[in-house]
Short mmCIF file of C-alpha atoms and ligand atoms in Angstrom, two decimals:
data_model
loop_
_atom_site.label_atom_id
_atom_site.label_comp_id
_atom_site.label_asym_id
_atom_site.label_seq_id
_atom_site.Cartn_x
_atom_site.Cartn_y
_atom_site.Cartn_z
CA MET A 7 0.00 0.00 0.00
CA VAL A 8 1.23 3.42 -0.83
CA SER A 9 1.39 5.79 2.15
CA GLU A 10 -0.55 9.07 2.13
CA PHE A 11 2.73 10.98 2.22
CA ARG A 12 4.15 9.34 -0.89
CA LYS A 13 0.80 9.51 -2.63
CA LYS A 14 0.74 13.27 -2.04
CA LYS A 15 4.17 13.64 -3.62
CA TYR A 16 3.20 11.57 -6.66
CA LEU A 17 -0.01 13.54 -7.11
CA TYR A 18 1.88 16.81 -6.78
CA LEU A 19 3.92 15.80 -9.84
CA PHE A 20 0.85 14.46 -11.59
CA ASN A 21 -0.95 17.78 -11.21
CA GLY A 22 2.12 19.61 -12.49
CA LEU A 23 2.14 17.44 -15.61
CA ASP A 24 -1.60 17.72 -16.15
CA SER A 25 -1.16 21.12 -17.84
CA ASP A 26 -4.80 21.47 -18.88
CA ALA A 27 -6.08 20.33 -15.46
CA SER A 28 -8.32 17.69 -17.05
CA GLY A 29 -7.62 15.20 -14.25
CA THR A 30 -5.69 12.81 -16.50
CA ILE A 31 -2.32 13.01 -18.24
CA GLU A 32 -2.40 12.93 -22.02
CA LYS A 33 -0.01 13.56 -24.89
CA LYS A 34 -1.24 17.13 -25.22
CA ASP A 35 -0.20 17.85 -21.62
CA PHE A 36 3.35 16.85 -22.54
CA GLU A 37 3.23 19.03 -25.64
CA LYS A 38 2.10 21.96 -23.53
CA SER A 39 4.78 21.32 -20.89
CA ALA A 40 7.49 21.27 -23.56
CA GLU A 41 6.35 24.68 -24.75
CA MET A 42 6.17 26.03 -21.22
CA MET A 43 9.68 24.82 -20.43
CA ALA A 44 11.08 26.38 -23.60
CA LYS A 45 9.96 29.83 -22.45
CA SER A 46 12.62 32.17 -21.20
CA ALA A 47 12.10 34.69 -18.41
CA ASP A 48 10.57 37.20 -20.87
CA GLY A 49 7.90 34.69 -21.90
CA LYS A 50 9.26 34.07 -25.42
CA VAL A 51 9.43 30.50 -26.68
CA ASN A 52 12.89 29.45 -27.87
CA ASP A 53 12.23 27.39 -31.03
CA ALA A 54 15.36 25.24 -30.89
CA LYS A 55 14.78 24.42 -27.23
CA HIS A 56 11.12 23.81 -27.89
CA LYS A 57 11.90 21.23 -30.56
CA GLU A 58 14.43 19.47 -28.34
CA TYR A 59 12.12 19.46 -25.30
CA LEU A 60 9.14 18.30 -27.31
CA ASP A 61 11.15 15.42 -28.74
CA THR A 62 12.22 14.30 -25.26
CA MET A 63 8.83 14.87 -23.65
CA LEU A 64 7.13 12.76 -26.31
CA LYS A 65 9.63 9.94 -25.71
CA ILE A 66 8.80 10.12 -22.01
CA TRP A 67 5.09 10.14 -22.82
CA ASP A 68 5.39 7.10 -25.11
CA GLY A 69 7.17 5.12 -22.40
CA LEU A 70 4.75 6.24 -19.72
CA GLN A 71 1.76 5.41 -21.86
CA SER A 72 3.01 1.97 -22.79
CA GLN A 73 3.62 1.18 -19.12
CA ALA A 74 0.56 2.74 -17.51
CA ASP A 75 -2.26 3.17 -19.99
CA SER A 76 -3.50 -0.40 -19.90
CA ASN A 77 -6.85 0.27 -21.62
CA LYS A 78 -5.10 2.35 -24.33
CA ASP A 79 -7.49 5.27 -24.20
CA GLY A 80 -4.60 7.76 -24.46
CA LYS A 81 -4.94 8.83 -20.84
CA VAL A 82 -3.00 8.06 -17.71
CA SER A 83 -5.12 8.43 -14.60
CA ALA A 84 -3.94 9.55 -11.16
CA ASP A 85 -4.38 5.99 -9.86
CA GLU A 86 -2.26 4.55 -12.67
CA TRP A 87 0.38 7.21 -12.01
CA VAL A 88 0.48 6.52 -8.26
CA ALA A 89 0.69 2.76 -8.85
CA LEU A 90 3.67 2.99 -11.17
CA TRP A 91 5.68 5.24 -8.82
CA ASP A 92 4.79 3.01 -5.91
CA ALA A 93 6.23 0.09 -7.89
CA TYR A 94 9.34 2.18 -8.61
CA ALA A 95 9.72 3.11 -4.92
CA LYS A 96 9.72 -0.55 -3.95
CA ASN A 97 12.45 -1.36 -6.44
CA PRO A 98 14.18 1.71 -7.94
CA SER A 99 16.68 -0.45 -9.81
CA SER A 100 13.76 -1.67 -11.94
CA ALA A 101 13.19 1.84 -13.35
CA HIS A 102 11.89 1.84 -16.90
CA ASP A 103 13.81 3.63 -19.63
CA TRP A 104 11.29 6.47 -19.74
CA GLN A 105 11.70 7.00 -15.98
CA LYS A 106 15.47 7.23 -16.41
CA LEU A 107 14.98 9.65 -19.28
CA TYR A 108 12.56 11.72 -17.19
CA CYS A 109 15.19 11.92 -14.43
CA LYS A 110 17.97 12.87 -16.85
CA PHE A 111 15.78 15.43 -18.58
CA SER A 112 14.85 17.04 -15.25
CA PHE A 113 18.54 17.35 -14.43
CA GLN A 114 19.34 18.89 -17.82
CA LEU A 115 16.55 21.43 -17.44
CA LEU A 116 18.15 22.66 -14.22
CA ASP A 117 21.77 22.48 -15.38
CA THR A 118 21.25 25.42 -17.71
CA GLY A 119 25.01 26.03 -18.12
CA ASN A 120 25.31 22.40 -19.20
CA ASP A 121 28.47 21.74 -17.19
CA GLY A 122 27.27 18.61 -15.38
CA SER A 123 26.26 20.11 -12.06
CA ILE A 124 23.47 22.37 -10.86
CA LYS A 125 24.53 25.57 -9.13
CA SER A 126 22.28 27.69 -6.94
CA ASP A 127 21.81 30.46 -9.52
CA GLU A 128 20.80 27.94 -12.21
CA PHE A 129 18.34 26.23 -9.89
CA VAL A 130 16.78 29.43 -8.58
CA LYS A 131 16.40 31.00 -12.02
CA VAL A 132 14.60 27.96 -13.45
CA TYR A 133 12.28 27.68 -10.44
CA GLU A 134 11.46 31.36 -10.74
CA ILE A 135 10.54 30.92 -14.42
CA TRP A 136 8.31 28.02 -13.36
CA GLY A 137 6.52 30.39 -10.99
CA PHE A 138 8.06 29.49 -7.63
CA ASP A 139 8.99 32.07 -5.04
CA LYS A 140 12.68 33.01 -5.17
CA ASN A 141 13.27 32.65 -1.43
CA ASP A 142 11.63 29.22 -1.42
CA ALA A 143 13.87 28.18 -4.30
CA VAL A 144 16.99 29.38 -2.46
CA THR A 145 15.96 27.48 0.68
CA SER A 146 15.18 24.34 -1.34
CA PHE A 147 18.55 24.48 -3.07
CA GLU A 148 20.43 24.78 0.22
CA LYS A 149 18.68 21.71 1.53
CA LEU A 150 19.03 19.73 -1.69
CA SER A 151 22.73 20.52 -2.12
CA LYS A 152 23.40 19.78 1.57
CA GLY A 153 25.55 22.89 1.84
CA LYS A 154 27.88 21.79 -0.95
CA GLY A 155 26.87 24.63 -3.25
CA SER A 156 26.14 22.36 -6.20
CA ILE A 157 24.21 19.23 -7.16
CA SER A 158 26.07 16.73 -9.34
CA TRP A 159 24.34 14.23 -11.61
CA ALA A 160 25.09 11.49 -9.05
CA ASP A 161 23.59 13.64 -6.24
CA PHE A 162 20.56 14.37 -8.39
CA GLN A 163 19.86 10.69 -9.03
CA GLU A 164 19.98 10.03 -5.28
CA LEU A 165 17.62 12.92 -4.57
CA TRP A 166 15.30 11.73 -7.32
CA GLU A 167 15.10 8.24 -5.88
CA GLU A 168 14.60 9.72 -2.42
CA TYR A 169 11.69 11.85 -3.62
CA PHE A 170 9.75 8.78 -4.71
CA LYS A 171 10.91 6.47 -1.93
CA THR A 172 11.20 8.30 1.33
CA GLU A 173 8.56 8.45 4.06
CA ASP A 174 10.68 10.98 6.00
CA ALA A 175 9.14 14.44 5.71
CA ASN A 176 12.55 16.00 6.48
CA ALA A 177 14.48 14.23 3.72
CA PRO A 178 16.08 16.71 1.27
CA GLY A 179 14.80 14.80 -1.78
CA ASN A 180 11.25 15.92 -1.00
CA MET A 181 12.23 19.44 -2.09
CA LEU A 182 13.25 18.44 -5.61
CA PHE A 183 10.14 19.63 -7.43
CA GLY A 184 9.01 22.41 -5.13
CA PHE A 185 6.75 20.11 -3.10
CA LYS A 186 5.83 21.44 0.34
CA1 CA B 17 -4.67 16.56 -18.92
CA1 CA B 18 25.57 23.85 -14.23
#
C-alpha cells in the first residue's frame, strides 16, 4: 500500500504534468509542458529548445503510456500514475527507460550552463521561471545541495530516488520539485 505521504508527492507531480487540469495526463499535456519549459524569463518561446524538449517529452510520454495506460485510451489516470511510482519506490533499480529519461531530462533542465552540475543560480532562475517564489527556491537548493553549493548528476539521481521512496518528511529529496 502506498502511504498518504508518498501519494501526495506523486499527485503533486501528476498535477504539475496535467497542464490542462483535465484530471488525466495525455499527450497534449506533454506538448504543452514542452512549450512552457522552452519559455525564457521574458515569456518568449525558444524554437530550438522547444523542438528538443518536445522530442524528449514525447519519448517520455510514449514510455509512460506503454507502461501505464492499460486500456489504451490515451490517458494516464492519477491511480495509474500513483501505482507505477509506488512500484518504482519498492524497487528503484527496476526503473523503466522512460523514468530514467525523465530523471535525466529534469537534471538537464536545471543544469542550464550544461556543465554537469546544478549551481544555486541555475536552480533558482529555473524555479522562478516556473513560478516558484525566489526565497523558497533558495531554501530548497540549500537543503538539496546539503551545503555543498552544487548538485552533481550522481547527487541528483539520489535525490530523485529519495523523492519517490522516502517516508521521511525532512528528507532533502522531498524538495526536488518544489513540493511542500
Ligand atoms: Ca490533462
Ligand atoms: Ca551547471
